[in-house]
Coordinates of C-alpha atoms in Angstrom, one line a residue:
M210 CA -3.5 1.1 -9.9
C211 CA -5.2 2.4 -7.1
Q212 CA -4.6 1.2 -3.6
H213 CA -7.3 0.2 -1.2
A214 CA -6.8 1.6 2.0
P215 CA -6.7 -0.6 5.2
V216 CA -10.2 -2.3 5.5
T217 CA -11.5 -1.0 9.2
E218 CA -14.8 -1.6 10.6
H219 CA -16.4 0.2 13.7
P220 CA -17.6 -1.9 16.6
P221 CA -21.0 -2.5 17.2
H222 CA -20.9 -1.0 20.7
S223 CA -18.8 2.1 19.9
P224 CA -19.3 4.8 22.2
G225 CA -21.2 8.3 20.5
V226 CA -22.3 8.2 16.6
D227 CA -20.3 8.4 13.8
L228 CA -20.6 10.2 10.7
L229 CA -19.1 9.0 7.6
D230 CA -18.9 10.2 3.9
V231 CA -19.5 8.3 1.6
H232 CA -19.2 8.6 -1.9
R233 CA -19.8 4.7 -3.6
L234 CA -21.8 2.3 -2.1
R235 CA -21.8 -1.2 -2.2
C236 CA -24.1 -3.6 -1.1
A237 CA -24.2 -7.6 -0.3
E238 CA -26.6 -9.8 0.2
A239 CA -25.4 -12.5 3.2
A240 CA -27.2 -15.5 5.5
P241 CA -29.1 -14.0 8.7
P242 CA -27.1 -14.1 12.0
A243 CA -27.0 -17.9 12.8
L244 CA -28.3 -18.9 16.5
S245 CA -27.9 -20.9 18.7
P246 CA -30.8 -22.8 20.2
G247 CA -30.5 -21.0 23.3
E248 CA -30.4 -17.6 21.4
R249 CA -33.8 -18.8 19.4
E250 CA -35.9 -19.7 22.7
A251 CA -34.8 -16.4 24.7
M252 CA -34.9 -14.8 21.7
E253 CA -38.9 -15.4 21.2
R254 CA -39.5 -15.4 24.5
E255 CA -38.3 -12.1 24.7
W256 CA -40.6 -11.0 21.3
E257 CA -43.7 -12.9 23.1
E258 CA -43.2 -10.2 25.8
A259 CA -42.5 -7.3 23.7
V260 CA -45.6 -8.1 22.1
R261 CA -47.3 -8.1 24.6
A262 CA -46.7 -5.1 26.5
N263 CA -47.1 -3.4 22.8
P264 CA -49.3 -5.2 20.9
S265 CA -48.9 -2.9 17.5
L266 CA -45.2 -4.5 16.9
F267 CA -45.1 -6.1 13.6
D268 CA -43.1 -8.8 12.6
G269 CA -42.3 -7.6 9.5
P270 CA -39.1 -8.9 7.5
T271 CA -36.9 -6.2 7.8
V272 CA -32.3 -5.7 7.2
L273 CA -30.0 -5.6 9.3
C274 CA -26.6 -5.2 9.4
T275 CA -24.1 -8.1 9.1
R276 CA -21.2 -6.2 8.5
L277 CA -20.0 -2.2 7.2
H278 CA -16.9 -1.7 6.3
W279 CA -14.7 0.3 3.7
E280 CA -13.4 -0.7 0.4
E281 CA -11.0 1.8 -0.3
P282 CA -11.2 5.9 0.3
G283 CA -14.9 7.2 0.6
S284 CA -16.4 3.2 -0.7
L285 CA -18.3 1.3 1.8
V286 CA -19.9 -1.8 2.0
L287 CA -22.7 -3.0 3.7
S288 CA -23.2 -6.3 4.1
W289 CA -26.7 -7.3 4.9
A290 CA -29.1 -9.8 5.6
R291 CA -33.1 -10.6 5.7
A292 CA -34.8 -11.1 9.3
P293 CA -37.3 -10.7 10.8
Y294 CA -38.2 -7.4 13.2
R295 CA -38.1 -9.7 16.2
Y296 CA -34.5 -10.4 16.0
R297 CA -33.9 -6.6 17.6
A298 CA -35.1 -8.7 20.9
L299 CA -32.1 -10.0 21.2
R300 CA -30.7 -6.8 21.9
R301 CA -32.1 -7.1 25.7
I302 CA -30.4 -10.7 26.1
P303 CA -27.1 -9.6 28.1
G304 CA -25.0 -11.8 26.4
A305 CA -26.8 -12.3 23.2
R306 CA -25.1 -11.9 19.7
P307 CA -25.5 -7.9 18.9
V308 CA -27.9 -7.0 16.1
S309 CA -27.4 -4.3 13.8
S310 CA -30.4 -2.5 12.3
V311 CA -30.6 -0.7 8.6
S312 CA -32.7 2.7 7.9
V313 CA -33.7 5.2 5.9
C314 CA -33.7 8.7 6.5
L315 CA -34.9 12.5 5.8
V316 CA -33.1 15.4 6.1
Q317 CA -35.9 17.8 5.2
P318 CA -35.1 21.6 5.6
T319 CA -37.4 24.6 5.1
D320 CA -36.3 27.7 3.2
D321 CA -34.6 29.2 6.0
G322 CA -32.3 26.2 7.1
R323 CA -34.4 24.4 9.5
L324 CA -35.1 20.5 10.0
V325 CA -38.4 19.0 10.6
V326 CA -38.1 16.7 13.0
G327 CA -40.7 14.1 14.7
R328 CA -42.0 12.6 17.5
M329 CA -42.3 9.1 17.5
A330 CA -46.7 8.3 18.7
S331 CA -47.3 6.3 21.6
W332 CA -48.0 3.1 20.4
T333 CA -44.7 2.7 18.5
A334 CA -41.4 1.3 19.4
A335 CA -39.6 4.2 21.1
P336 CA -42.7 6.7 21.9
G337 CA -42.2 10.2 22.4
R338 CA -38.5 9.8 21.2
W339 CA -37.6 13.1 18.0
Q340 CA -35.7 11.4 15.1
L341 CA -35.3 12.5 11.5
P342 CA -38.5 11.1 8.9
G343 CA -37.5 7.6 7.9
G344 CA -38.0 4.0 9.1
S345 CA -36.7 1.0 9.4
M346 CA -35.2 -0.5 5.9
E347 CA -37.1 -3.4 4.1
P348 CA -36.0 -6.2 1.9
P349 CA -36.8 -5.4 -1.5
P350 CA -39.7 -7.1 -3.5
G351 CA -39.1 -10.2 -5.3
G352 CA -35.4 -11.0 -4.1
A353 CA -34.3 -8.7 -5.5
A354 CA -31.0 -6.9 -4.9
L355 CA -30.1 -4.0 -1.8
D356 CA -29.0 -0.8 -4.1
L357 CA -28.9 3.0 -3.3
A358 CA -31.3 3.2 -5.9
A359 CA -33.9 1.0 -3.5
L360 CA -33.0 2.6 -0.3
R361 CA -33.4 6.7 -2.0
R362 CA -36.9 5.0 -3.2
H363 CA -37.8 3.6 0.2
A364 CA -36.8 6.5 1.4
A365 CA -39.2 9.1 -0.5
R366 CA -42.0 6.5 0.5
E367 CA -40.7 7.2 4.2
L368 CA -41.3 10.8 4.1
V369 CA -44.4 10.6 1.9
E370 CA -45.8 8.6 4.6
E371 CA -44.8 10.7 7.5
T372 CA -45.1 14.2 6.4
G373 CA -47.1 13.9 3.6
V374 CA -44.4 15.2 1.1
E375 CA -44.0 14.2 -1.7
T376 CA -40.5 14.0 -3.4
P377 CA -39.7 12.1 -6.6
P378 CA -36.9 9.9 -5.3
E379 CA -34.2 11.2 -8.0
E380 CA -34.9 14.2 -5.9
L381 CA -33.1 13.2 -2.8
T382 CA -29.6 13.7 -2.5
F383 CA -28.0 11.1 -0.7
W384 CA -25.6 12.9 1.8
L385 CA -24.3 10.7 4.4
V386 CA -24.1 7.6 6.9
S387 CA -23.8 7.0 10.5
R388 CA -22.8 4.2 12.9
G389 CA -24.7 4.3 16.4
E390 CA -26.6 2.6 19.6
H391 CA -25.6 -1.5 18.5
G392 CA -24.7 -0.3 15.5
N393 CA -27.2 0.7 13.4
V394 CA -26.6 1.9 9.7
G395 CA -28.4 5.0 9.1
F396 CA -28.6 6.4 5.2
F397 CA -29.4 9.7 5.3
F398 CA -31.1 11.6 2.4
R399 CA -31.5 15.2 1.8
A400 CA -35.0 16.4 0.2
P401 CA -35.3 19.7 -1.7
A402 CA -35.8 22.9 0.7
R403 CA -39.7 23.8 1.1
P404 CA -41.4 26.2 2.7
A405 CA -42.2 25.6 6.5
R406 CA -45.5 26.5 6.3
L407 CA -45.7 23.8 3.7
L408 CA -44.5 21.3 5.7
H409 CA -47.1 21.9 8.6
E410 CA -49.6 21.5 6.0
R411 CA -49.1 18.6 4.4
F412 CA -48.2 16.8 7.9
A413 CA -51.0 18.3 9.4
A414 CA -53.4 17.2 6.1
R415 CA -51.7 13.5 6.4
A416 CA -52.2 13.3 10.1
A417 CA -56.1 13.8 9.6
A418 CA -56.7 12.1 7.1
E419 CA -54.7 8.9 8.9
R420 CA -57.3 9.6 11.9
A421 CA -60.4 9.4 9.4
R422 CA -59.4 6.0 8.5
G423 CA -58.9 5.0 11.6
V424 CA -54.9 4.7 11.5
E425 CA -53.0 6.9 14.6
P426 CA -50.1 8.6 12.5
E427 CA -46.1 6.8 13.4
L428 CA -45.6 11.2 14.1
D429 CA -47.9 12.9 16.2
R430 CA -46.1 15.9 15.9
I431 CA -43.6 17.1 14.1
A432 CA -40.6 20.5 15.0
L433 CA -38.4 22.8 12.9
V434 CA -34.6 22.9 14.5
A435 CA -31.8 24.9 13.4
S436 CA -29.7 24.1 16.6
A437 CA -28.3 21.6 19.4
G438 CA -30.1 24.5 21.3
D439 CA -33.2 23.8 19.7
L440 CA -33.1 20.3 20.2
A441 CA -32.5 20.8 24.3
G442 CA -35.9 22.3 24.0
L443 CA -38.3 19.2 22.8
D444 CA -39.5 17.2 25.5
G445 CA -38.4 13.5 25.1
S446 CA -35.9 11.8 24.5
H447 CA -33.8 11.5 21.3
V448 CA -32.4 9.4 18.8
D449 CA -28.7 8.8 19.5
Y450 CA -27.7 10.4 15.7
L451 CA -30.0 13.3 16.1
H452 CA -27.5 15.6 17.6
P453 CA -24.7 15.4 15.8
V454 CA -26.7 15.2 12.6
V455 CA -28.2 18.5 13.0
H456 CA -25.1 19.9 13.8
R457 CA -23.7 19.3 11.0
Y458 CA -26.3 20.0 9.1
A459 CA -26.1 23.4 10.6
G460 CA -22.6 23.9 9.4
T461 CA -22.9 22.7 6.5
H462 CA -26.3 25.2 5.8
R463 CA -23.7 28.7 6.7
A464 CA -20.9 27.3 5.3
G465 CA -23.1 27.2 1.3

């Protein structure tokens, strides 16, 4: 019989970013965070202010992490809840309960081992920020369960929407999990390597097609990076996980 390891949790506001090697994932749906009348009122005020500053913000359904813990070595449990995007406004309220988001991120390498990173457009919630392709996880439709297959399907959709690169979900490899600022959880998938020229062409074609429909792309620019030094040469801020993930990938690519 396998002996369970002690349950450990990553505090929502721990400094830095943890990269977790996960061999098995279990997802359990939970109730959304219960808000006091004061918290709800403050959240609504902050959300209204955020929308006035950026009218393109969309209060769509999103997945929140309510707890993340080890069930046994290498086996992670994500407790999650369905909630509107406006719950993230709680982060701007001193003393309010922490809210942790769940996202999928794509590690899209080139044939020579560089990775695609994208800069968020001016109309997004994080203008000018560099990150991997990906985005906030949405609840599965029709009340379906959240699991690794659902995360993988969402990751494939984000990859084609943001870069124009079509990859079947079954060709995406579950790689690692991050826990960072606000306790945010990121699920990282590795896509098959592709020629750099093809990646640039697909991104340009996707961006042109969106602009032809009167839609500004979520990523206004992409770059190919192989090291922390390459990241330092990018103008703008970086999402918290970017440096450690690029460093980790560079090490595994050299080792491979």
